[in-house]
Coordinates of C-alpha atoms in Angstrom, one line a residue:
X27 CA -21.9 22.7 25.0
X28 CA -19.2 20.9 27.0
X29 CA -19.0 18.2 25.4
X30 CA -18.2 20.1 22.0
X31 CA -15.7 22.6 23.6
X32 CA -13.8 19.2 24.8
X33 CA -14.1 18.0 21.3
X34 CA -12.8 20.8 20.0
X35 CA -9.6 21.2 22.0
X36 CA -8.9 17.3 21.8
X37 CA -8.6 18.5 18.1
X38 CA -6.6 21.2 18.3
X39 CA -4.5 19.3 20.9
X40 CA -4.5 16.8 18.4
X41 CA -3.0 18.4 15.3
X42 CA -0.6 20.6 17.7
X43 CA 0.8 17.5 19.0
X44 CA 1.1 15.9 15.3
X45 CA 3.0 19.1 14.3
X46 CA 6.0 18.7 16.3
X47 CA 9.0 18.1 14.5
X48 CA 10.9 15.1 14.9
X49 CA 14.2 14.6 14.0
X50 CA 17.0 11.4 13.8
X51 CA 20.9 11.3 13.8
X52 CA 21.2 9.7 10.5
X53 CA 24.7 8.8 9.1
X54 CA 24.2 8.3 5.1
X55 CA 27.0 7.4 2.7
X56 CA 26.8 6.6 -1.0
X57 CA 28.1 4.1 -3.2
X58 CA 28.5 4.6 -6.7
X59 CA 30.6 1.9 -7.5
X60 CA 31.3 -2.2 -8.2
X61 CA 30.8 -3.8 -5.3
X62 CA 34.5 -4.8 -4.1
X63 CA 37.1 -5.4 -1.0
X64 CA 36.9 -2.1 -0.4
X65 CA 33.6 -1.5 -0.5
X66 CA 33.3 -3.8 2.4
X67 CA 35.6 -1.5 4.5
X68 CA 34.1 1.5 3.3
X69 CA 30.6 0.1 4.6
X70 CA 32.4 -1.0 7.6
X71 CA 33.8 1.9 8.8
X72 CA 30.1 3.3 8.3
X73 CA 28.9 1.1 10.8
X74 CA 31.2 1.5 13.2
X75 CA 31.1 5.3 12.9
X76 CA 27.6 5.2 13.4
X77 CA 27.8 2.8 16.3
X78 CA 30.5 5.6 17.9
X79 CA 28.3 8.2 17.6
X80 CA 25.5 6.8 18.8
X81 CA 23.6 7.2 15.4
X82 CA 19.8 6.5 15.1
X83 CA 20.4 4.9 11.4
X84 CA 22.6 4.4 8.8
X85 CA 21.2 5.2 5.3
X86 CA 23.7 4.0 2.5
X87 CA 22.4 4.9 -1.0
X88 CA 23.6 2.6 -3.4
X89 CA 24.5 2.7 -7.4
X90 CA 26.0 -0.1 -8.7
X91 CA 26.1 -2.4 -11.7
X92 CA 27.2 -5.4 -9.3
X93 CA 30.5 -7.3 -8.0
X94 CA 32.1 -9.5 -6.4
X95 CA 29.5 -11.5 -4.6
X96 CA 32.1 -12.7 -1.8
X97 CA 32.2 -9.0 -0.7
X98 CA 28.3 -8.6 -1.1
X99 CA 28.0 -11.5 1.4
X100 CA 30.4 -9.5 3.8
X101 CA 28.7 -6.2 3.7
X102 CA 25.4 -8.2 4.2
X103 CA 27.4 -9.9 7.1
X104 CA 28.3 -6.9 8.3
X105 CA 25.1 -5.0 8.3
X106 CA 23.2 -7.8 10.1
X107 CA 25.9 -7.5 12.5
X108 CA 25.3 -3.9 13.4
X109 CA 24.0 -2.4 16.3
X110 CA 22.9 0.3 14.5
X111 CA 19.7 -0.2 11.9
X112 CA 20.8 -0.1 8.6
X113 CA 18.4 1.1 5.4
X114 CA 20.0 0.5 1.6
X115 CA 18.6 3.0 -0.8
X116 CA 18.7 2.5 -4.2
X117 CA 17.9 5.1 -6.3
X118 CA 15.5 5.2 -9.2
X119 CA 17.4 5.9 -12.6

């Protein structure tokens, strides 16, 4: 009888502790457009913003048909460089 009361309210324990609600400080930005010079900045103001305020992540959802691949190597320069972690989202068309 014990032992199944203990079971029981390591369950209920269990799935009331897996119910809490977490929650991040994400900073997202979007770019829907060629990648470019000012892409970079755009991006790099991101970073540092999210480095400022102490952001768990930066999300930047991303639509593009391409660029220049000098400023794709600095954005990838960039986010390797960040204290922050950084996740690229691209959406499904």
């Amino acid at each position: 009888m014990y032992r199944r009361t203990l079971t029981i309210v390591s369950i209920v324990l269990a799935v009331c502790f897996a119910a809490l609600p977490c929650s991040a400080d994400v900073l997202k930005i979007v770019v829907d457009d060629t990648i470019h010079p000012i892409i970079v900045e755009y991006i790099g103001r991101a970073i540092q913003e999210a480095e400022r305020t102490h952001a768990d992540v930066l999300l930047i959802e991303i639509n593009t048909p391409g660029g220049l691949s000098t400023s794709t190597r600095e954005i990838v320069e960039k986010i390797l460089a960040s204290h922050v972690p950084v996740i690229v989202y691209v959406p499904h068309p």
